[in-house]
Coordinates of C-alpha atoms and ligand atoms in Angstrom, one line a residue:
M950 CA 21.9 81.9 25.1
P951 CA 20.2 80.1 28.0
F952 CA 17.0 81.8 29.0
N953 CA 17.8 82.5 32.6
I954 CA 14.5 83.2 34.2
C955 CA 15.8 82.5 37.7
Q956 CA 17.8 85.7 37.9
R957 CA 14.9 87.9 36.8
K958 CA 12.6 86.3 39.2
L959 CA 15.0 86.7 42.1
F960 CA 15.5 90.3 41.3
T961 CA 11.7 90.9 41.2
A962 CA 11.2 88.9 44.4
L963 CA 14.0 90.6 46.3
G964 CA 12.4 94.0 45.7
S965 CA 8.9 92.9 46.8
R966 CA 8.1 91.0 49.9
P967 CA 4.7 89.5 49.5
Q968 CA 1.9 91.8 50.7
G969 CA 0.7 91.0 54.2
M970 CA 3.9 89.2 55.2
E971 CA 5.2 91.0 58.3
S972 CA 8.9 90.9 59.0
N973 CA 9.9 88.8 62.0
T974 CA 12.6 86.1 62.5
I975 CA 10.4 83.2 61.4
T976 CA 8.8 84.8 58.4
D977 CA 12.2 86.2 57.4
S978 CA 13.8 82.8 57.4
I979 CA 10.9 81.4 55.4
F980 CA 11.0 84.2 52.9
F981 CA 14.8 84.0 52.4
A982 CA 14.7 80.2 52.3
S983 CA 12.2 80.3 49.5
L984 CA 14.4 82.8 47.7
L985 CA 17.4 80.5 48.2
S986 CA 15.5 77.6 46.7
W987 CA 14.9 79.7 43.6
R988 CA 18.6 80.3 43.2
R989 CA 19.1 77.3 40.9
T990 CA 18.8 78.3 37.3
V991 CA 16.0 76.9 35.3
I992 CA 17.1 76.3 31.7
V993 CA 14.4 76.0 29.1
Q994 CA 16.4 76.9 26.0
G995 CA 20.1 76.3 25.1
G996 CA 21.7 73.6 27.1
D997 CA 24.3 72.8 24.5
D998 CA 26.4 69.7 25.3
A999 CA 30.1 70.3 25.8
D1000 CA 31.0 67.7 23.1
P1001 CA 31.0 69.2 19.6
D1002 CA 29.9 65.8 18.1
V1003 CA 26.9 65.7 20.3
R1004 CA 26.0 69.3 19.3
I1005 CA 26.1 68.3 15.7
K1006 CA 23.7 65.5 16.4
R1007 CA 21.4 67.8 18.2
D1008 CA 21.5 70.3 15.4
H1009 CA 20.5 67.5 13.1
V1010 CA 17.5 66.6 15.3
K1011 CA 16.5 70.3 15.2
S1012 CA 16.7 70.2 11.4
M1013 CA 14.3 67.2 11.5
M1014 CA 11.8 69.3 13.5
K1015 CA 12.1 72.0 10.9
H1016 CA 11.4 69.5 8.1
A1017 CA 8.4 68.0 10.0
W1018 CA 7.0 71.4 10.8
N1019 CA 7.5 72.9 7.4
G1020 CA 5.7 70.0 5.8
Y1021 CA 2.7 70.6 8.1
V1022 CA 2.8 74.3 7.6
Q1023 CA 2.8 74.0 3.9
Y1024 CA 0.2 71.4 3.4
A1025 CA -2.0 71.1 6.5
W1026 CA -1.8 74.3 8.5
G1027 CA -4.7 74.4 11.0
A1028 CA -5.7 70.8 10.4
N1029 CA -4.8 68.2 13.0
E1030 CA -2.1 66.3 11.2
L1031 CA -0.2 66.1 7.9
R1032 CA -0.4 63.4 5.2
P1033 CA 3.2 64.0 4.0
I1034 CA 3.0 61.9 0.8
S1035 CA -0.5 63.1 -0.3
R1036 CA 0.6 66.6 0.8
K1037 CA -2.8 67.3 2.4
P1038 CA -4.3 67.3 5.9
H1039 CA -4.9 64.1 7.8
N1040 CA -8.5 64.1 8.9
D1041 CA -9.0 60.5 10.1
S1042 CA -7.0 60.9 13.3
I1043 CA -8.3 61.0 16.8
Y1044 CA -9.6 64.5 16.3
G1045 CA -11.1 63.7 13.0
S1046 CA -12.1 66.8 11.1
A1047 CA -12.5 68.9 14.2
P1048 CA -10.2 71.8 13.3
L1049 CA -8.2 71.8 16.5
G1050 CA -4.7 72.2 15.1
A1051 CA -3.4 69.2 17.1
T1052 CA 0.1 69.4 15.5
I1053 CA 0.3 73.2 16.4
V1054 CA -0.6 72.8 20.0
D1055 CA 1.4 69.6 20.4
S1056 CA 4.5 71.3 18.9
L1057 CA 4.4 74.6 20.9
D1058 CA 6.9 73.5 23.6
T1059 CA 9.2 71.6 21.3
L1060 CA 9.5 74.7 19.1
F1061 CA 10.2 76.9 22.1
I1062 CA 12.7 74.5 23.7
M1063 CA 14.5 74.2 20.4
G1064 CA 14.6 78.0 20.0
M1065 CA 12.6 78.0 16.8
M1066 CA 11.1 81.3 17.8
D1067 CA 9.6 82.4 14.4
E1068 CA 7.8 79.1 14.2
F1069 CA 6.7 79.4 17.8
A1070 CA 5.3 82.9 17.2
A1071 CA 3.3 81.6 14.2
A1072 CA 1.9 78.8 16.4
R1073 CA 1.1 81.2 19.2
D1074 CA -0.7 83.5 16.8
W1075 CA -2.8 80.5 15.6
V1076 CA -3.7 79.6 19.2
E1077 CA -4.7 83.2 19.9
N1078 CA -6.7 83.9 16.7
D1079 CA -7.8 80.7 15.1
M1080 CA -8.2 78.0 17.7
N1081 CA -12.0 77.7 17.8
L1082 CA -13.4 75.2 20.2
D1083 CA -17.0 76.0 19.0
A1084 CA -16.1 74.5 15.7
A1085 CA -15.2 71.1 17.4
N1086 CA -18.8 69.8 17.2
V1087 CA -17.8 66.2 17.3
D1088 CA -17.3 63.6 20.1
L1089 CA -13.6 63.5 21.0
S1090 CA -11.5 61.4 23.4
L1091 CA -11.3 63.0 26.8
F1092 CA -7.9 61.5 27.2
E1093 CA -6.4 62.8 23.9
V1094 CA -7.8 66.3 24.4
N1095 CA -6.3 66.3 27.9
I1096 CA -2.8 65.1 27.1
R1097 CA -2.3 66.9 23.8
L1098 CA -4.3 70.2 24.1
V1099 CA -4.5 70.9 27.8
G1100 CA -1.0 69.4 28.4
G1101 CA 0.5 71.3 25.4
L1102 CA -1.0 74.6 26.4
L1103 CA 0.0 74.3 30.1
A1104 CA 3.6 73.4 29.2
A1105 CA 3.7 76.5 26.9
F1106 CA 2.3 78.6 29.8
A1107 CA 4.9 77.2 32.2
L1108 CA 7.8 77.8 29.8
T1109 CA 6.9 81.3 28.7
G1110 CA 4.6 82.8 31.4
D1111 CA 2.3 83.9 28.6
N1112 CA -1.2 84.1 30.0
L1113 CA -2.8 83.3 26.7
F1114 CA -1.8 79.7 27.0
R1115 CA -3.2 79.4 30.5
Q1116 CA -6.5 81.0 29.4
R1117 CA -6.8 78.6 26.5
A1118 CA -5.9 75.6 28.6
E1119 CA -8.6 76.6 31.0
E1120 CA -11.2 77.1 28.2
V1121 CA -10.5 73.6 26.9
A1122 CA -10.6 72.0 30.4
E1123 CA -13.7 73.8 31.4
R1124 CA -15.5 72.3 28.4
M1125 CA -14.2 68.9 29.5
L1126 CA -16.1 69.1 32.8
P1127 CA -19.4 67.7 31.6
A1128 CA -17.6 64.4 31.4
F1129 CA -17.6 64.4 35.2
D1130 CA -21.4 64.8 35.4
N1131 CA -21.6 61.1 36.2
V1132 CA -23.0 58.9 39.0
T1133 CA -19.4 58.1 39.9
S1134 CA -16.2 60.1 39.8
I1135 CA -15.0 58.2 36.7
P1136 CA -15.6 60.5 33.8
N1137 CA -17.2 59.6 30.5
G1138 CA -14.7 58.9 27.8
R1139 CA -16.0 61.3 25.1
I1140 CA -16.6 65.0 25.1
N1141 CA -18.0 67.4 22.6
L1142 CA -16.2 70.7 23.1
S1143 CA -18.7 72.7 21.1
A1144 CA -21.9 71.3 22.5
R1145 CA -20.3 70.9 26.0
T1146 CA -21.7 67.4 26.3
S1147 CA -20.2 64.0 27.2
S1148 CA -20.9 60.4 26.2
G1149 CA -19.3 57.1 25.8
G1150 CA -19.4 55.6 29.3
W1151 CA -16.3 54.8 31.1
P1152 CA -13.1 54.7 29.2
V1153 CA -10.3 52.3 29.8
L1154 CA -7.9 52.6 32.8
A1155 CA -5.2 54.6 30.9
E1156 CA -7.8 57.1 29.9
W1157 CA -9.5 57.9 33.2
G1158 CA -6.2 57.5 34.9
T1159 CA -4.3 60.1 32.8
L1160 CA -5.7 63.4 34.0
S1161 CA -4.1 64.1 37.3
L1162 CA -0.9 65.9 36.2
E1163 CA -2.8 68.4 34.0
F1164 CA -5.8 68.8 36.4
N1165 CA -3.8 69.4 39.5
Y1166 CA -1.6 71.9 37.7
L1167 CA -4.6 73.6 36.2
S1168 CA -6.1 74.1 39.7
D1169 CA -2.8 75.7 40.9
V1170 CA -2.4 78.1 38.0
T1171 CA -6.0 79.1 37.7
G1172 CA -6.9 79.2 41.4
S1173 CA -10.0 77.0 40.6
G1174 CA -10.2 74.0 42.8
V1175 CA -12.7 72.1 40.6
Y1176 CA -10.1 70.3 38.6
R1177 CA -8.2 69.0 41.6
S1178 CA -11.5 68.0 43.3
H1179 CA -12.3 65.5 40.5
I1180 CA -8.8 64.0 40.8
R1181 CA -9.2 63.7 44.5
R1182 CA -12.5 61.9 44.2
I1183 CA -11.0 59.3 41.8
Y1184 CA -7.8 58.6 43.7
E1185 CA -9.0 59.0 47.3
T1186 CA -12.4 57.4 47.1
T1187 CA -13.3 55.5 44.0
I1188 CA -10.1 53.7 43.5
N1189 CA -10.5 52.1 46.9
L1190 CA -13.7 50.5 45.7
M1191 CA -11.9 48.8 42.8
V1192 CA -10.6 45.3 42.9
N1193 CA -6.9 45.0 42.1
M1194 CA -4.4 42.3 41.6
D1195 CA -1.3 43.0 43.7
G1196 CA -1.7 46.7 42.9
L1197 CA -2.4 46.2 39.2
Y1198 CA -5.8 47.3 37.9
P1199 CA -7.9 45.7 35.2
V1200 CA -8.1 47.9 32.1
N1201 CA -11.9 47.6 31.8
I1202 CA -14.3 48.4 34.5
R1203 CA -18.0 48.7 34.2
M1204 CA -20.6 50.3 36.3
R1205 CA -24.2 49.1 36.6
K1206 CA -27.0 50.3 38.7
N1207 CA -28.2 48.0 41.3
K1208 CA -31.8 47.2 40.4
T1209 CA -33.8 46.4 43.5
K1210 CA -37.4 45.5 44.0
F1211 CA -37.8 48.5 46.2
D1212 CA -36.2 51.2 44.1
D1213 CA -35.4 51.2 40.4
D1214 CA -33.3 54.3 40.8
D1215 CA -31.0 52.8 43.4
T1216 CA -27.6 54.2 42.4
R1217 CA -25.4 51.9 44.4
I1218 CA -22.4 50.9 42.3
H1219 CA -21.3 47.4 41.5
W1220 CA -17.9 46.9 40.0
N1221 CA -17.3 44.2 37.4
N1222 CA -13.7 43.5 36.6
F1223 CA -12.8 42.5 33.1
D1224 CA -9.4 41.2 33.9
K1225 CA -6.8 42.3 31.5
Y1226 CA -3.8 43.6 33.3
T1227 CA -1.1 45.3 31.3
L1228 CA 1.5 48.1 31.3
G1229 CA 0.8 48.4 27.5
A1230 CA -2.1 49.8 25.6
A1231 CA -5.1 50.7 27.8
G1232 CA -3.1 50.5 31.0
D1233 CA 0.2 52.3 30.5
S1234 CA -0.2 55.9 31.5
F1235 CA -2.4 55.1 34.5
Y1236 CA 0.8 53.8 36.2
E1237 CA 2.9 56.6 34.7
Y1238 CA 0.7 59.2 36.3
L1239 CA 0.9 57.6 39.8
L1240 CA 4.6 58.1 40.0
K1241 CA 4.6 61.5 38.2
S1242 CA 1.8 62.9 40.4
W1243 CA 4.0 62.2 43.4
L1244 CA 7.0 63.8 41.7
Q1245 CA 5.0 66.8 40.5
S1246 CA 3.6 67.5 44.0
G1247 CA 7.2 67.9 45.3
K1248 CA 7.0 64.4 46.7
T1249 CA 4.1 65.2 49.0
D1250 CA 1.3 63.2 47.3
E1251 CA 1.7 60.0 49.4
N1252 CA -1.4 58.4 48.2
S1253 CA -0.2 58.4 44.6
L1254 CA 3.2 57.1 45.7
S1255 CA 1.6 54.3 47.7
L1256 CA -0.5 53.2 44.7
Y1257 CA 2.6 53.4 42.5
L1258 CA 4.7 51.2 44.8
Q1259 CA 2.0 48.7 45.1
A1260 CA 1.7 48.5 41.3
V1261 CA 5.4 48.0 40.8
N1262 CA 5.4 45.2 43.4
G1263 CA 2.6 43.7 41.3
V1264 CA 4.7 44.1 38.2
F1265 CA 7.6 42.2 39.8
K1266 CA 5.3 39.6 41.1
K1267 CA 3.1 38.9 38.1
L1268 CA 4.5 40.4 34.9
V1269 CA 8.3 40.3 34.7
R1270 CA 9.7 37.4 32.6
T1271 CA 13.0 36.5 31.0
S1272 CA 13.3 35.1 27.5
K1273 CA 14.7 31.7 27.0
Q1274 CA 17.2 32.4 24.3
S1275 CA 19.1 35.5 25.4
N1276 CA 17.7 36.3 28.8
L1277 CA 15.9 39.4 27.7
T1278 CA 13.7 40.9 30.4
F1279 CA 10.1 41.5 29.3
L1280 CA 6.6 42.2 30.6
V1281 CA 3.7 39.8 29.9
E1282 CA 0.0 40.8 29.8
I1283 CA -2.5 38.8 31.8
E1284 CA -5.9 38.4 30.2
Y1285 CA -8.6 36.3 31.8
E1286 CA -5.8 34.7 34.0
R1287 CA -3.8 33.7 30.9
E1288 CA -0.4 35.0 30.2
Q1289 CA 0.4 36.6 26.8
S1290 CA 4.1 36.9 26.1
V1291 CA 3.7 40.0 24.0
M1292 CA 4.9 43.5 24.5
G1293 CA 3.8 46.6 22.7
H1294 CA 5.9 49.6 21.5
L1295 CA 3.7 51.5 23.9
T1296 CA 4.9 49.3 26.8
C1297 CA 8.4 50.5 26.2
F1298 CA 7.7 53.8 28.2
A1299 CA 8.0 51.5 31.3
G1300 CA 11.8 51.3 31.0
G1301 CA 12.1 55.0 31.6
L1302 CA 9.3 55.1 34.2
F1303 CA 10.8 52.4 36.5
A1304 CA 14.3 54.0 36.2
L1305 CA 12.9 57.4 37.1
G1306 CA 11.0 56.1 40.0
G1307 CA 13.8 53.9 41.2
K1308 CA 16.2 56.8 41.2
A1309 CA 13.8 59.1 43.0
L1310 CA 13.1 56.5 45.6
G1311 CA 16.6 55.0 46.0
L1312 CA 15.4 51.6 44.8
E1313 CA 18.1 50.1 42.6
R1314 CA 16.0 47.1 41.7
H1315 CA 13.5 49.4 40.0
V1316 CA 16.3 51.2 38.0
E1317 CA 17.7 47.8 36.9
L1318 CA 14.3 46.7 35.7
G1319 CA 14.0 49.9 33.8
A1320 CA 17.4 49.5 32.2
A1321 CA 16.7 45.8 31.3
L1322 CA 13.3 46.6 29.7
T1323 CA 14.9 49.5 27.7
S1324 CA 17.6 47.0 26.4
T1325 CA 14.8 44.6 25.3
C1326 CA 13.0 47.5 23.5
H1327 CA 16.2 48.3 21.8
Q1328 CA 16.4 44.7 20.6
S1329 CA 12.9 45.1 19.1
Y1330 CA 14.4 47.8 16.9
V1331 CA 17.7 46.3 15.9
R1332 CA 16.3 42.9 15.0
T1333 CA 14.3 44.4 12.0
P1334 CA 15.8 45.2 8.6
T1335 CA 14.7 48.9 9.0
K1336 CA 16.1 49.2 12.5
L1337 CA 12.7 50.5 13.6
G1338 CA 10.6 48.6 16.1
P1339 CA 7.2 47.0 15.4
E1340 CA 4.0 47.9 17.2
T1341 CA 4.0 44.6 19.1
F1342 CA 6.7 42.0 19.6
E1343 CA 6.6 38.5 21.0
F1344 CA 8.5 36.0 23.1
T1345 CA 8.0 32.4 22.1
N1346 CA 10.2 29.4 21.5
D1347 CA 11.1 30.8 18.1
L1348 CA 10.7 34.6 18.6
E1349 CA 12.5 37.0 20.8
A1350 CA 11.5 40.7 20.7
E1351 CA 10.2 40.2 17.2
A1352 CA 6.8 40.5 15.6
D1353 CA 5.0 37.3 14.8
K1354 CA 4.4 36.8 11.0
N1355 CA 0.8 37.9 11.4
G1356 CA 1.6 40.4 14.1
A1357 CA 1.4 44.2 14.1
K1358 CA 4.5 45.2 12.2
Y1359 CA 3.8 48.8 11.7
Y1360 CA 5.8 51.8 13.1
I1361 CA 3.9 55.0 13.5
L1362 CA 6.7 57.3 14.6
R1363 CA 6.0 56.5 18.2
P1364 CA 8.2 57.9 21.0
E1365 CA 8.3 55.3 23.8
V1366 CA 11.6 53.6 23.1
I1367 CA 13.4 56.9 22.6
E1368 CA 11.7 58.3 25.7
S1369 CA 13.3 55.5 27.7
Y1370 CA 16.7 56.1 26.1
F1371 CA 16.4 59.8 27.1
I1372 CA 15.4 59.1 30.8
L1373 CA 18.1 56.3 31.1
W1374 CA 20.7 58.6 29.6
R1375 CA 19.9 61.4 32.1
L1376 CA 20.0 59.0 35.0
T1377 CA 23.0 56.9 34.2
H1378 CA 25.1 58.7 31.5
D1379 CA 25.8 55.3 30.0
P1380 CA 26.8 56.2 26.4
R1381 CA 24.8 53.3 24.9
Y1382 CA 21.6 55.4 25.2
R1383 CA 22.9 58.2 23.0
L1384 CA 24.3 55.6 20.6
W1385 CA 20.9 53.9 20.4
G1386 CA 19.1 57.2 20.0
W1387 CA 21.4 58.1 17.1
E1388 CA 20.7 54.7 15.5
A1389 CA 17.0 55.6 15.6
V1390 CA 17.6 59.0 14.1
E1391 CA 19.4 57.4 11.1
A1392 CA 16.7 54.8 10.7
I1393 CA 13.9 57.4 10.8
E1394 CA 15.8 59.6 8.3
K1395 CA 16.4 56.6 5.9
H1396 CA 12.9 55.2 6.0
C1397 CA 10.4 57.8 7.1
R1398 CA 11.6 61.2 5.7
I1399 CA 9.5 62.5 2.8
P1400 CA 11.6 64.8 0.7
T1401 CA 8.7 67.3 0.1
G1402 CA 8.2 67.8 3.8
G1403 CA 7.3 65.8 6.8
Y1404 CA 7.8 62.2 8.0
S1405 CA 5.6 59.2 7.5
G1406 CA 5.0 56.0 9.5
L1407 CA 5.7 52.6 8.0
R1408 CA 3.2 49.8 7.5
N1409 CA 5.8 47.1 7.9
V1410 CA 9.2 47.5 9.6
D1411 CA 10.4 44.2 8.0
N1412 CA 10.1 45.8 4.5
E1413 CA 13.3 47.5 3.5
K1414 CA 11.5 49.1 0.6
P1415 CA 9.4 51.7 2.5
D1416 CA 5.7 51.1 2.7
H1417 CA 4.6 54.5 4.1
D1418 CA 1.3 54.9 5.9
D1419 CA 1.3 58.6 4.8
V1420 CA 0.6 60.0 8.3
Q1421 CA 2.8 62.3 10.4
Q1422 CA 1.4 61.8 13.9
S1423 CA 1.4 65.0 16.1
F1424 CA 3.2 63.0 18.8
F1425 CA 6.2 62.8 16.5
L1426 CA 6.8 66.5 16.9
A1427 CA 5.6 66.6 20.5
E1428 CA 7.5 63.6 21.8
T1429 CA 9.8 61.7 19.5
L1430 CA 11.7 64.7 18.3
K1431 CA 11.7 66.5 21.7
Y1432 CA 13.1 63.4 23.5
L1433 CA 15.8 63.1 20.8
Y1434 CA 16.7 66.7 21.1
L1435 CA 16.9 66.4 24.9
L1436 CA 18.9 63.2 24.6
F1437 CA 21.7 65.2 22.9
S1438 CA 21.4 68.2 25.2
D1439 CA 23.1 69.0 28.5
D1440 CA 21.3 67.7 31.6
S1441 CA 20.4 71.2 32.6
L1442 CA 17.9 71.7 29.8
I1443 CA 14.4 70.7 31.2
A1444 CA 16.2 69.2 34.2
L1445 CA 14.5 66.0 35.5
D1446 CA 14.4 67.3 39.1
Q1447 CA 12.5 70.4 38.0
W1448 CA 10.0 69.1 35.5
V1449 CA 7.8 66.0 34.9
F1450 CA 6.7 65.1 31.4
N1451 CA 3.1 64.4 30.8
T1452 CA 2.4 61.3 28.7
E1453 CA 2.6 63.4 25.6
A1454 CA 6.1 64.7 26.6
H1455 CA 4.8 68.1 27.6
P1456 CA 7.0 69.3 30.5
L1457 CA 5.1 70.5 33.6
P1458 CA 7.0 72.1 36.5
I1459 CA 7.5 70.4 39.8
K1460 CA 5.9 72.1 42.8
G1461 CA 7.5 73.0 46.1
G1462 CA 10.2 75.6 45.3
V1463 CA 12.5 73.6 43.0
N1464 CA 11.0 75.3 39.9
P1465 CA 10.1 79.0 39.9
L1466 CA 8.2 78.5 36.7
Y1467 CA 5.5 76.7 38.6
R1468 CA 3.5 80.0 38.5
P1469 CA 0.7 79.3 41.0
A1470 CA -2.2 81.7 40.9
S1471 CA -1.7 82.5 44.6
A1472 CA 1.8 83.7 44.0
S1473 CA 1.0 85.8 40.9
Q1474 CA 2.9 88.7 42.3
F1475 CA 6.0 86.8 41.4
N1476 CA 4.8 85.9 37.9
Ligands
DMJ2708 C1 0.9 59.5 22.7 O1 -0.3 60.1 22.4 C2 1.1 59.3 24.1 O2 2.5 59.0 24.4 C3 0.2 58.3 24.8 O3 0.5 58.1 26.1 C4 0.4 57.0 24.1 N1 0.3 57.1 22.6 C5 0.9 58.2 21.9 C6 2.3 57.9 21.4 O4 2.6 56.6 21.1

């Protein structure tokens, strides 16, 4: 049964005009207009496709989630990730040995959306009773903590309205704030959640540029402006001091104090640009969050939109290329003014991003670029013997969307290619995207499924005999399986005009009346 929150909300709202709002013609029309805008149902569970064959495929994806989850529960419960072959916890991941249950928090919304409510209840119980930030006495990536923990908890809060998730998200975020005790608005890249300290200097573009969705939403649901104020300083002040190349930003920036003969403590800032420009690793989600911040704001955040449009113009001008052999569209990277014709699996998110932006803005050229990049990423999968794509692939006189013989041929269960299939499917309903998604399901089942529980990445996608890396990444449950499940669902389930996905595929509601699950603190009488 679809979980129809809209009707319950409307009923509550109709019985209770907000306190302090007097009745007159203007306020009446605002009040009832806002109720009308709530009339559209928000579907967060269910959403079965009308076609029985598609329903069978979706059931299969759900069974994959069960298999992935059961392996983790059995052999790694409470640890960050699972080593499915060794059948023990994986402690060398981004969170190291900090017992932060990354797989549990990253999986909350996937479990909920799939209707796996017993598993969801166990996960919630862990978040309530066992998630111990004081035990995380280690330097962690600000970016990873934000996208997986804060993003995962906020999405769980939005979907369920359960205040536990908001409280825990705020606890984590509040311990991230020392990273902003910096001379500039760019935060330090490392935080210690237990000691409440930060270190590491400036992180790369994609790290400091991937905070806005979570921080803006946090401010709205907690009523605390501190999170939004940090984002404002970055995007409304600091970014204007940065050199850019046609709207594209270098992945590495450095700050140094200006030593003068008058004052050794002069804190004026000089910006050095280390010029690698890329939509791949270290750059990717900076661009993603520009578009999505505009979407999340209900299309009112003009500053983010303007930065996004400038960046896509830069992409067209500087980065889009076509392969010689089969006219495949790809994106180059520019490093110290030299072009590298290499794309990463990570870069494949850009297909979905450009299509999403193009559709929202009525820019067909952007949608076409997104579709063309998604086809190229599909080629990176189907040209390998395993039908799973390598970490990086090249375009040379001899190679087209394939890894070089010394290249990075591993596949670590990443989501980006499937993410773009999902977005393109929702926007175009071209059946090829479901076909390609199903090809990926079959390949993952054949090469990555470990019979005793869980899924493993591969060391080399060119080896038909599996060479497992023995790691089930938490983003496999957060992203890869969620996007596959939604690919085989009806459009109404987590509708794209009501939700934006953070870069870890955690859906956050869109502001401005289209999604009653936004749950701002100021409207808590409706929650
Ligand atoms: C995830 O943590 C996120 O998607 C991030 O943006 C990039 N890396 C992984 C998945 O590949």
